[in-house]
Amino acid sequence: LVGAGAVGATYGSRLHAPERDQHVAVVCRSNYDAVHANGFHITSPVFGTWTWRPAAVFASLEAAAQASAGAGAAAAAPPPRPWDYIIIATKATTDEAAQAALLSALAPLVSDETHLVLMQNGVGIEQPFRNAFPVVPIISVVTRISAAQTAAGVIRHHRWTSLSMGPFMGRAHAPETPPERNTHMAAVRLAAMLHAGGVPDATVHDAVELQQLRWHKLAINAAFNPLTILCGGVPSAVMAADPRMAASVHAVMDEILGFIPHRFGRRLPAAMKTPEQILRNTRRNPGAKPSMLQDWEAGRPIELEAIVGAPLREARRWGYPMPRLELIYAMLALQDARRSRAA
Amino acid sequence: LVGAGAVGATYGSRLHAPERDQHVAVVCRSNYDAVHANGFHITSPVFGTWTWRPAAVFASLEAAAQASAGAGAAAAAPPPRPWDYIIIATKATTDEAAQAALLSALAPLVSDETHLVLMQNGVGIEQPFRNAFPVVPIISVVTRISAAQTAAGVIRHHRWTSLSMGPFMGRAHAPETPPERNTHMAAVRLAAMLHAGGVPDATVHDAVELQQLRWHKLAINAAFNPLTILCGGVPSAVMAADPRMAASVHAVMDEILGFIPHRFGRRLPAAMKTPEQILRNTRRNPGAKPSMLQDWEAGRPIELEAIVGAPLREARRWGYPMPRLELIYAMLALQDARRSRAA
């Protein structure tokens, strides 16, 4: 598990089951010291409250690679063996240097038996991994969970646990890409482990449907998250309760949801929530503060490209207009650039 | 002259010409003490630097009414006679109580010889005056001027002086409305006085064309002014220089400019600036800070309804979509309401 924030740690803890010979090691960055010393303290309305000690805690991918090679492993670590699944749960970034560093640090850990599991927001996030690892099976994951790391290693899970998984094949469906069916079976095995770990609905989808679900989640994030910043730190629930703003949020979601059948030639699965349902659920969750707003307020980089820039570029390639999202992007990108220069 | 801010005082000072028997009295509010004691200190690249002492300075419309009735006039005031033109140069407001107070305080000053001159931003600003004074000629004025009051009574005129005038007839063209031709001639007389006062291009238009010009100016204000606030106090020139933001500003202007022929059944006069020209001019004026941003930063009410709310409602009545402006309105109205509640 690379990137043990609130989302990654919650799901990683459900996969860790030594009694079933499932061992989860984590790569931590800012929370390494705390997690290495004390593990994760997790509070959840579904899973209860407990301390999770991963099979191993590494400060970097490089340290994990050394341990995999048999050197300097933590005392509690399992004997070196190939990594079956590598879950990437870091923030989605389009910073090319950061991305290149991640991909090259990842390479020594990837074997013939490895599956990459990408548990990240946004669209277009898989392609850099596909480019770097043309023959490695990639499982794309869309999560629906409300959780926060309130202090290093302290995870509070608020609501929801469901996630959707499916193969990612790559834009070109290049001949060297692993067959979709094999990746699908790997996703089914991973879902079974999550079910055994108590996650009630981990579902598996085909490659196209998974992308549709990814865009559906994006419609929610792209409509709410940047606006919470642009409106000066207003919680999502306040926007959803303001009739005029709710209408605009609805219209932004419509821009993105309308693109999905245009882009994929298939309607969304009928069970997907409508904008009305999403707005209603949002009004019921008054404390919710999107991670993008949390990142903005803390002065951290925001997932603007994965959540707004990339879908806009994809829509433009398909000749599909998203006027409201274009305006939102222009406003936030301008402020983000000015903030970066000031920092 | 009611509301002697930067715009009103600059033009008022050009109309004041005792040698031609033109006397301008002013109603000041926040700047009364300074102006009553010292007049206006005006600096202009066109008119030079000088101190202007109006014919009379009143602290309120009520005080002006008493003086008109012959009581308590300032020593330098002309003998009471009917007001020929009453220029309203206050901020446009849709606060109903403030509007009702203005209209009822105005009533005692309005005679058979009076013309109302509305020198305000936004659209729909004339109708409340028409409703309150069904038979009084109303001259609607669109100004293009960059000026600021840097301290009470201290006016700095930066750029531009042109203005456009024309009759306002009222939505219903009710039978009691004064004939357009009479109001037009009163506007021609007012323009001649401005020319004599050195204002190079004060132009007179018919009622429809004047509304088109009002909407054209609105397209600029509605695109730039709210966005300077929503982008965290970014000057207009910075937005115009950012290609992505410039494209969105252009698109907002297009929404409004496209509505004008739809609404008035007539194309815009060919001399009107295009969005490209407006963006180019804006880039050349790096210091420019819209009055709406100045008001926002000073914690004063903003002209949101006149500049954004009213045109949106008018467009909706005509079935004309303005998706970007709707989003801008939702974002700023939400923040404005939260700010008002916090104050």
XYZ file of C-alpha atoms in Angstrom:
686
model
C 0.000 0.000 0.000
C 1.667 3.165 -1.219
C 0.277 6.352 0.342
C -1.348 5.447 3.624
C -3.767 8.332 4.034
C -7.287 7.923 5.355
C -8.679 6.066 2.324
C -5.700 3.787 1.746
C -5.272 2.894 5.416
C -8.955 2.089 5.927
C -9.060 -0.330 2.992
C -5.533 -1.636 3.574
C -6.466 -2.562 7.148
C -9.413 -4.627 5.843
C -7.092 -6.571 3.517
C -4.533 -7.387 6.189
C -5.387 -10.897 7.455
C -2.331 -12.941 8.470
C -4.649 -15.787 9.478
C -5.557 -16.070 5.776
C -1.924 -15.474 4.713
C -2.721 -11.941 3.513
C -0.025 -9.488 4.567
C -0.232 -5.767 3.919
C 2.896 -3.633 4.088
C 2.657 0.134 3.846
C 4.844 2.905 2.489
C 4.255 6.021 4.614
C 5.692 9.441 4.090
C 4.596 12.228 6.416
C 3.113 9.762 8.917
C 6.032 7.255 8.913
C 7.341 7.893 12.424
C 3.943 7.598 14.068
C 2.860 4.534 12.098
C 6.211 2.784 12.479
C 6.058 3.273 16.253
C 2.352 2.740 16.939
C 0.574 1.509 13.824
C -2.700 3.058 12.777
C -5.419 3.963 15.221
C -8.666 3.575 13.296
C -12.180 4.580 14.362
C -15.057 3.484 12.176
C -18.845 3.255 12.522
C -18.677 0.005 10.496
C -15.520 -1.733 11.665
C -15.219 -0.423 15.218
C -12.140 1.010 16.886
C -8.818 -0.789 16.817
C -5.099 -0.445 16.227
C -3.768 -1.867 13.008
C -0.131 -2.896 12.746
C 0.789 -3.541 9.104
C 3.097 -6.401 8.167
C 5.811 -3.836 7.509
C 6.125 -0.058 7.475
C 8.541 1.560 5.038
C 9.561 5.200 4.761
C 9.857 5.016 0.993
C 9.420 2.780 -2.029
C 13.205 2.432 -2.105
C 13.171 1.020 1.444
C 10.425 -1.387 0.425
C 12.492 -2.503 -2.569
C 15.517 -3.175 -0.345
C 13.373 -5.184 2.044
C 11.854 -7.147 -0.838
C 15.388 -8.001 -1.852
C 15.929 -9.351 1.655
C 17.895 -6.482 3.203
C 16.894 -4.555 6.336
C 13.316 -5.821 6.602
C 11.387 -4.896 9.728
C 11.362 -7.590 12.413
C 7.682 -8.404 11.880
C 7.931 -8.526 8.105
C 7.023 -11.656 6.204
C 9.801 -13.425 4.289
C 10.556 -11.667 0.982
C 8.267 -12.779 -1.799
C 6.859 -11.029 -4.870
C 4.193 -8.403 -4.289
C 0.835 -9.693 -5.436
C -1.033 -6.355 -5.413
C 0.537 -2.910 -5.129
C -2.150 -0.443 -4.117
C -1.419 3.176 -5.039
C -3.518 5.432 -2.809
C -1.492 8.617 -3.075
C -3.014 11.894 -4.249
C -3.361 12.036 -8.012
C -0.710 14.356 -9.363
C 0.167 15.628 -12.824
C 3.479 17.023 -11.688
C 5.732 15.274 -14.185
C 8.783 15.082 -11.951
C 6.798 13.627 -9.043
C 5.106 11.153 -11.373
C 8.389 10.032 -12.954
C 9.950 9.581 -9.504
C 7.025 7.428 -8.363
C 7.086 5.282 -11.496
C 10.830 4.626 -11.376
C 10.778 3.895 -7.622
C 7.927 1.476 -8.264
C 9.718 -0.484 -10.985
C 11.946 -2.679 -8.723
C 8.829 -3.849 -6.809
C 6.893 -4.977 -9.855
C 7.245 -8.650 -10.792
C 5.450 -11.005 -13.151
C 2.981 -11.722 -10.348
C 2.197 -8.115 -9.491
C -1.066 -6.273 -10.111
C -1.200 -2.500 -9.835
C -4.286 -1.263 -8.002
C -4.953 2.446 -8.562
C -7.125 3.857 -5.805
C -7.136 7.502 -6.858
C -9.548 10.261 -7.810
C -9.937 11.820 -11.216
C -9.852 10.542 -14.757
C -6.886 9.688 -16.954
C -4.870 8.701 -13.864
C -4.108 5.164 -15.146
C -2.428 5.998 -18.444
C 0.999 7.001 -17.012
C 1.140 3.641 -15.204
C 0.111 1.804 -18.369
C 2.838 3.674 -20.320
C 5.478 2.788 -17.736
C 4.316 -0.849 -17.273
C 2.807 -2.021 -20.584
C 2.315 -5.662 -19.564
C 1.348 -5.324 -15.891
C -2.355 -5.856 -15.096
C -3.883 -2.617 -13.806
C -6.978 -2.628 -11.604
C -8.683 0.737 -11.470
C -10.624 1.492 -8.276
C -13.287 4.059 -7.533
C -13.947 4.486 -3.825
C -16.873 6.001 -2.008
C -15.752 6.656 1.539
C -15.663 9.614 3.878
C -12.592 9.400 6.073
C -9.886 11.702 7.370
C -6.464 11.361 8.979
C -6.882 13.663 11.972
C -3.268 13.237 13.139
C -0.368 11.120 11.843
C -1.588 7.522 11.914
C -4.974 8.448 13.392
C -7.750 7.617 10.944
C -11.374 8.508 11.422
C -13.761 6.740 9.073
C -17.050 8.702 8.927
C -19.376 7.171 6.330
C -19.649 4.787 3.408
C -17.269 2.006 2.467
C -18.226 0.875 -0.999
C -15.787 0.658 -3.872
C -15.847 -0.411 -7.498
C -13.025 -2.146 -9.338
C -12.308 -3.123 -12.884
C -9.522 -3.683 -15.403
C -7.819 -0.748 -17.031
C -6.707 -1.664 -20.523
C -5.188 1.546 -21.875
C -6.329 3.947 -24.508
C -4.728 2.093 -27.422
C -5.590 -1.453 -26.358
C -2.050 -2.200 -27.418
C -1.317 -5.851 -28.205
C 1.068 -6.134 -25.251
C -1.701 -5.142 -22.791
C -2.708 -8.088 -20.591
C -6.078 -9.560 -21.555
C -9.001 -7.889 -19.819
C -10.304 -11.235 -18.540
C -7.143 -12.012 -16.502
C -7.185 -8.591 -14.882
C -10.868 -8.996 -14.190
C -10.208 -12.253 -12.312
C -7.518 -10.522 -10.248
C -10.071 -7.861 -9.345
C -12.562 -10.553 -8.348
C -9.947 -12.086 -5.998
C -9.238 -8.672 -4.471
C -12.961 -8.025 -4.002
C -13.300 -11.391 -2.233
C -10.522 -10.392 0.185
C -12.330 -7.113 0.896
C -15.608 -8.927 1.473
C -13.824 -11.265 3.880
C -12.459 -8.135 5.573
C -15.980 -6.841 6.111
C -16.266 -4.292 3.306
C -19.896 -4.867 2.332
C -19.938 -3.812 -1.274
C -16.780 -4.093 -3.263
C -18.013 -4.668 -6.813
C -16.228 -5.686 -9.990
C -17.016 -4.188 -13.392
C -15.768 -4.441 -16.950
C -13.241 -1.906 -18.180
C -15.756 0.443 -19.803
C -18.222 0.380 -16.940
C -15.446 1.085 -14.445
C -14.501 4.180 -16.442
C -18.145 5.250 -16.433
C -18.214 4.888 -12.644
C -14.968 6.850 -12.448
C -16.571 9.681 -14.466
C -19.697 9.483 -12.338
C -17.692 9.993 -9.162
C -15.762 12.714 -10.953
C -19.027 14.522 -11.730
C -19.605 14.842 -7.993
C -16.043 15.839 -7.127
C -15.610 18.251 -10.035
C -18.872 20.001 -9.241
C -18.422 20.329 -5.498
C -14.734 20.369 -4.656
C -13.469 23.400 -6.621
C -16.582 25.401 -5.736
C -16.035 24.906 -2.023
C -12.702 26.667 -2.499
C -13.976 29.328 -4.916
C -16.839 30.184 -2.574
C -14.387 30.864 0.227
C -14.411 27.590 2.164
C -18.141 26.899 2.119
C -18.997 23.267 3.062
C -20.637 21.177 0.330
C -23.840 20.876 2.359
C -24.282 24.668 2.447
C -23.933 24.852 -1.337
C -26.423 22.001 -1.767
C -28.894 23.776 0.528
C -28.723 27.080 -1.397
C -31.290 26.700 -4.224
C -29.395 28.877 -6.717
C -26.035 27.241 -6.038
C -27.620 23.787 -6.029
C -28.978 24.511 -9.522
C -25.495 25.448 -10.728
C -23.905 22.409 -9.093
C -26.601 20.290 -10.732
C -25.790 21.894 -14.088
C -22.055 21.161 -13.703
C -22.844 17.525 -12.891
C -25.101 17.388 -15.958
C -22.232 18.605 -18.152
C -20.086 15.688 -16.999
C -22.794 13.002 -16.763
C -24.009 13.953 -20.253
C -20.521 13.339 -21.592
C -20.379 9.737 -20.339
C -22.641 8.093 -22.973
C -21.146 10.423 -25.596
C -17.647 9.243 -24.679
C -18.246 5.545 -24.010
C -21.173 4.784 -26.290
C -23.061 3.223 -23.396
C -25.540 4.633 -20.880
C -24.577 4.787 -17.228
C -25.627 1.759 -15.122
C -29.164 2.511 -13.908
C -28.203 2.206 -10.251
C -25.972 5.287 -10.413
C -27.168 8.179 -8.279
C -28.848 11.096 -10.043
C -27.812 14.710 -9.360
C -30.976 15.123 -7.274
C -30.015 12.166 -5.069
C -26.444 13.412 -4.795
C -27.604 16.882 -3.743
C -29.998 15.362 -1.231
C -27.271 13.147 0.274
C -24.905 16.109 0.407
C -27.404 18.182 2.370
C -27.564 15.354 4.910
C -23.806 15.456 5.563
C -23.271 18.946 6.997
C -19.741 18.354 8.262
C -18.343 17.164 4.929
C -15.343 19.099 3.713
C -13.935 17.875 0.386
C -10.321 16.762 0.493
C -9.554 19.438 -2.110
C -10.705 22.152 0.294
C -8.746 20.520 3.141
C -5.637 20.484 0.936
C -6.194 24.110 -0.116
C -6.612 25.327 3.443
C -3.492 23.444 4.528
C -1.487 24.954 1.651
C -0.935 21.528 0.049
C -1.156 20.866 -3.709
C -4.724 20.267 -4.908
C -5.895 17.542 -7.327
C -7.023 20.182 -9.843
C -5.632 18.505 -12.952
C -6.929 14.997 -12.180
C -10.377 16.265 -11.205
C -10.921 19.250 -13.517
C -8.138 19.724 -16.068
C -7.953 16.144 -17.377
C -11.717 15.664 -17.900
C -11.923 19.037 -19.671
C -9.131 18.059 -22.049
C -10.825 14.715 -22.696
C -14.180 16.435 -23.357
C -12.502 18.887 -25.741
C -10.931 15.976 -27.651
C -14.444 14.596 -28.115
C -15.883 17.995 -29.086
C -18.120 18.087 -26.028
C -18.671 21.532 -24.429
C -18.465 21.989 -20.652
C -18.791 25.766 -20.292
C -19.342 25.861 -16.538
C -16.491 23.492 -15.764
C -14.212 25.532 -18.081
C -15.013 28.642 -16.040
C -14.424 26.826 -12.756
C -11.092 25.538 -14.055
C -9.986 28.988 -15.245
C -10.821 30.533 -11.878
C -9.134 27.925 -9.728
C -6.101 27.392 -11.968
C -5.458 31.148 -11.917
C -5.625 31.256 -8.132
C -3.612 28.075 -7.729
C -0.841 29.450 -9.976
C -0.770 32.722 -8.046
C -0.659 30.844 -4.762
C 2.217 28.642 -5.959
C 4.183 31.690 -7.080
C 3.571 33.425 -3.768
C 4.729 30.360 -1.816
C -26.268 65.916 -8.214
C -27.196 63.157 -5.786
C -24.300 60.901 -4.795
C -21.088 62.799 -5.354
C -18.644 59.943 -5.726
C -15.833 59.923 -8.251
C -18.019 59.561 -11.343
C -20.711 62.018 -10.289
C -18.286 64.665 -9.068
C -16.156 64.535 -12.203
C -19.113 65.064 -14.513
C -20.904 67.428 -12.123
C -17.848 69.652 -12.029
C -17.896 69.894 -15.859
C -21.541 71.007 -15.797
C -21.011 73.706 -13.177
C -20.560 76.998 -15.104
C -21.980 80.039 -13.280
C -20.756 82.247 -16.152
C -23.314 80.419 -18.328
C -25.907 80.423 -15.526
C -25.402 76.681 -14.884
C -25.304 75.930 -11.178
C -24.649 72.502 -9.774
C -25.574 71.698 -6.190
C -24.569 68.416 -4.644
C -26.014 66.076 -2.049
C -23.130 64.389 -0.251
C -23.321 61.686 2.361
C -20.082 60.214 3.674
C -18.023 63.064 2.214
C -20.291 65.935 3.320
C -18.011 67.505 5.935
C -14.958 67.589 3.658
C -16.834 68.844 0.612
C -18.828 71.426 2.567
C -15.596 72.813 4.033
C -13.235 72.561 1.071
C -15.126 71.560 -2.068
C -13.762 68.831 -4.299
C -10.094 68.510 -5.151
C -10.016 66.974 -8.613
C -6.999 65.664 -10.549
C -7.529 64.698 -14.168
C -5.303 63.989 -17.168
C -7.936 65.719 -19.340
C -9.201 68.622 -17.241
C -6.141 69.370 -15.115
C -6.065 69.851 -11.359
C -8.393 72.221 -9.592
C -10.733 72.726 -6.664
C -14.411 72.707 -7.432
C -16.857 74.430 -5.124
C -20.418 73.462 -6.014
C -23.214 76.053 -5.879
C -24.454 74.351 -2.721
C -23.575 71.310 -0.669
C -26.333 69.465 1.168
C -26.057 66.629 3.655
C -29.269 65.019 2.446
C -32.064 65.269 -0.072
C -34.248 66.573 2.761
C -31.815 69.474 3.323
C -31.843 70.198 -0.402
C -35.652 70.229 -0.362
C -35.687 72.725 2.516
C -33.209 74.948 0.682
C -35.255 74.715 -2.503
C -38.195 75.904 -0.469
C -36.090 78.900 0.587
C -35.065 77.838 4.077
C -31.485 77.539 5.329
C -29.724 77.690 1.950
C -25.951 77.899 2.028
C -24.591 81.429 1.691
C -23.288 80.831 -1.818
C -26.466 79.178 -3.070
C -28.409 80.613 -6.004
C -31.936 81.882 -5.347
C -34.411 79.018 -5.088
C -35.720 77.900 -8.456
C -36.905 74.559 -9.816
C -34.299 71.928 -10.472
C -33.787 71.487 -14.202
C -31.819 68.212 -14.038
C -31.450 65.946 -11.023
C -28.514 63.638 -11.601
C -28.606 60.411 -9.607
C -25.054 59.065 -9.380
C -25.416 56.851 -6.322
C -24.597 53.161 -6.379
C -27.370 51.114 -7.922
C -29.211 49.285 -5.165
C -32.061 46.817 -5.091
C -32.505 47.129 -1.354
C -36.195 47.982 -1.303
C -36.117 50.106 1.832
C -33.159 52.162 0.580
C -34.820 52.600 -2.800
C -38.137 53.666 -1.287
C -36.351 56.167 0.961
C -34.501 57.673 -2.004
C -37.642 57.949 -4.113
C -39.721 59.584 -1.399
C -36.933 62.022 -0.451
C -36.617 62.901 -4.124
C -40.299 63.700 -4.615
C -40.304 67.249 -3.104
C -37.468 68.270 -5.451
C -39.188 67.151 -8.643
C -41.174 69.830 -10.481
C -42.788 70.134 -13.920
C -39.424 71.381 -15.216
C -37.301 68.579 -13.776
C -35.531 65.852 -15.714
C -34.159 62.830 -13.904
C -30.695 61.820 -15.093
C -29.732 58.285 -14.042
C -25.970 57.862 -14.097
C -25.742 54.331 -12.727
C -24.436 50.920 -13.661
C -26.506 47.874 -14.427
C -29.730 47.213 -16.242
C -33.292 47.707 -15.074
C -32.205 50.589 -12.852
C -34.647 53.099 -14.416
C -37.934 51.279 -13.850
C -38.321 52.107 -10.120
C -37.919 55.819 -10.987
C -40.439 55.481 -13.814
C -42.882 53.776 -11.448
C -42.496 56.532 -8.849
C -42.547 59.409 -11.375
C -44.713 58.327 -14.322
C -44.699 61.721 -16.126
C -41.136 62.931 -15.398
C -38.670 62.725 -18.326
C -35.909 60.239 -17.514
C -32.504 60.435 -19.198
C -30.537 57.225 -18.885
C -26.739 57.630 -18.915
C -23.992 55.100 -19.534
C -20.560 56.370 -18.521
C -17.126 55.175 -19.470
C -14.710 56.678 -16.994
C -12.021 55.420 -14.655
C -11.985 57.555 -11.513
C -11.733 57.054 -7.776
C -12.368 59.060 -4.631
C -9.113 58.516 -2.767
C -10.238 60.459 0.316
C -13.416 62.376 1.151
C -13.756 65.055 -1.545
C -10.508 64.045 -3.262
C -11.206 62.748 -6.770
C -8.635 61.207 -9.055
C -9.756 60.855 -12.662
C -7.535 58.264 -14.401
C -8.798 57.596 -17.931
C -11.658 58.062 -20.336
C -14.494 60.551 -20.111
C -17.071 59.536 -22.666
C -20.715 58.987 -21.861
C -23.875 58.094 -23.733
C -27.351 59.430 -22.987
C -30.842 58.730 -24.157
C -34.470 58.743 -23.108
C -35.843 56.007 -20.910
C -39.469 55.382 -21.705
C -40.430 52.493 -19.414
C -41.255 48.932 -20.104
C -44.936 49.485 -20.752
C -44.654 52.680 -22.802
C -47.613 53.788 -20.727
C -49.644 56.645 -22.208
C -48.620 58.988 -19.378
C -44.904 58.573 -20.200
C -43.486 61.802 -21.648
C -42.911 61.582 -25.426
C -39.494 60.220 -26.304
C -38.744 63.247 -28.516
C -39.021 65.765 -25.639
C -36.730 63.717 -23.432
C -34.338 63.340 -26.327
C -34.117 67.137 -26.707
C -33.406 67.508 -22.973
C -30.568 64.993 -23.383
C -29.233 67.023 -26.338
C -29.175 70.157 -24.133
C -27.383 68.267 -21.353
C -24.834 66.917 -23.848
C -24.207 70.464 -25.126
C -23.451 71.597 -21.574
C -21.009 68.711 -21.147
C -19.325 69.578 -24.451
C -19.022 73.197 -23.297
C -17.509 71.817 -20.070
C -14.832 70.025 -22.067
C -16.188 66.453 -22.071
C -15.201 65.458 -25.609
C -17.745 62.786 -26.419
C -21.073 62.947 -24.752
C -23.404 61.340 -27.257
C -27.187 61.139 -27.485
C -29.052 58.019 -28.604
C -32.607 56.853 -29.012
C -34.214 54.869 -26.207
C -33.502 51.434 -27.671
C -29.909 52.187 -28.641
C -29.207 53.577 -25.182
C -30.412 50.319 -23.632
C -28.162 48.422 -26.043
C -25.209 50.528 -24.902
C -26.203 49.921 -21.282
C -26.164 46.156 -21.913
C -22.854 46.466 -23.752
C -21.242 48.150 -20.758
C -22.912 45.575 -18.535
C -21.290 42.777 -20.552
C -17.905 44.170 -19.518
C -18.814 44.771 -15.891
C -20.673 41.499 -15.407
C -17.797 39.510 -16.887
C -14.953 41.176 -15.021
C -16.226 42.602 -11.767
C -17.589 39.522 -9.978
C -14.669 37.407 -11.169
C -12.130 39.793 -9.651
C -13.782 39.049 -6.299
C -14.272 35.319 -6.898
C -10.622 34.938 -7.925
C -9.511 36.447 -4.642
C -8.895 40.082 -5.577
C -7.124 39.559 -8.894
C -6.975 42.771 -11.009
C -8.884 42.694 -14.309
C -5.642 43.016 -16.275
C -4.263 39.806 -14.760
C -7.412 37.919 -15.747
C -7.247 39.342 -19.269
C -3.590 38.293 -19.562
C -4.270 34.677 -18.519
C -5.270 32.866 -21.736
C -7.634 30.411 -20.081
C -9.338 33.030 -17.944
C -9.500 35.435 -20.881
C -11.355 32.762 -22.862
C -13.896 32.388 -20.058
C -14.308 36.166 -19.687
C -14.796 36.350 -23.461
C -17.449 33.625 -23.218
C -19.323 35.478 -20.458
C -19.307 38.653 -22.565
C -20.598 36.625 -25.526
C -23.516 35.370 -23.431
C -24.588 38.949 -22.717
C -23.730 40.514 -26.088
C -25.586 37.697 -27.843
C -28.690 38.539 -25.835
C -28.805 42.179 -27.018
C -30.141 41.617 -30.564
C -32.379 38.839 -29.176
C -33.875 41.250 -26.638
C -34.061 44.469 -28.671
C -34.532 43.132 -32.197
C -31.691 45.311 -33.414
C -27.980 44.657 -33.828
C -25.505 46.582 -31.661
C -24.136 49.808 -33.222
C -21.087 48.769 -35.245
C -18.759 51.083 -33.313
C -19.185 49.092 -30.106
C -16.022 47.391 -28.896
C -15.708 43.644 -29.449
C -14.667 41.287 -26.629
C -11.202 41.084 -28.218
C -10.808 44.866 -28.082
C -12.123 44.970 -24.529
C -9.668 42.278 -23.409
C -6.822 44.090 -25.158
C -7.716 47.420 -23.507
C -8.012 45.699 -20.149
C -4.524 44.240 -20.440
C -3.212 47.786 -21.030
C -4.675 49.058 -17.736
C -2.808 47.038 -15.110
C -3.859 49.128 -12.124
C -7.578 48.911 -12.802
C -9.610 47.566 -9.905
C -13.352 47.350 -10.547
C -15.506 49.359 -8.157
C -17.221 46.110 -7.164
C -13.909 44.714 -5.915
C -13.158 48.002 -4.129
C -16.572 47.835 -2.455
C -16.069 44.187 -1.524
C -12.665 44.794 0.017
C -14.000 47.772 1.981
C -16.932 45.696 3.284
C -19.478 47.881 1.469
C -22.549 46.540 -0.368
C -21.783 45.424 -3.934
C -23.866 46.160 -7.038
C -24.513 42.443 -7.558
C -28.221 42.702 -8.366
C -27.919 45.597 -10.842
C -24.940 44.052 -12.619
C -25.641 40.310 -12.426
C -29.017 39.490 -10.888
C -31.194 41.845 -12.951
C -29.749 40.925 -16.382
C -30.084 37.217 -15.523
C -33.747 37.654 -14.626
C -34.330 39.618 -17.832
C -32.578 36.921 -19.903
C -34.670 34.234 -18.215
C -37.867 36.154 -19.072
C -36.734 36.045 -22.705
C -35.793 32.373 -22.554
C -32.138 33.151 -23.210
C -29.578 30.906 -21.413
C -26.555 32.435 -19.669
C -24.989 29.383 -17.972
C -21.686 30.999 -17.035
C -23.262 34.134 -15.607
C -25.730 31.970 -13.636
C -22.792 30.170 -12.034
C -21.006 33.437 -11.263
C -24.185 34.818 -9.708
C -24.718 31.705 -7.571
C -21.154 31.822 -6.285
C -21.078 35.510 -5.424
C -24.630 35.736 -4.063
C -23.856 32.835 -1.712
C -20.709 34.535 -0.450
C -22.376 37.946 -0.237
C -25.235 36.518 1.831
C -22.805 34.759 4.177
C -20.783 37.956 4.525
C -23.907 39.995 5.326
C -24.986 37.509 7.961
C -21.510 37.535 9.525
C -21.465 41.365 9.667
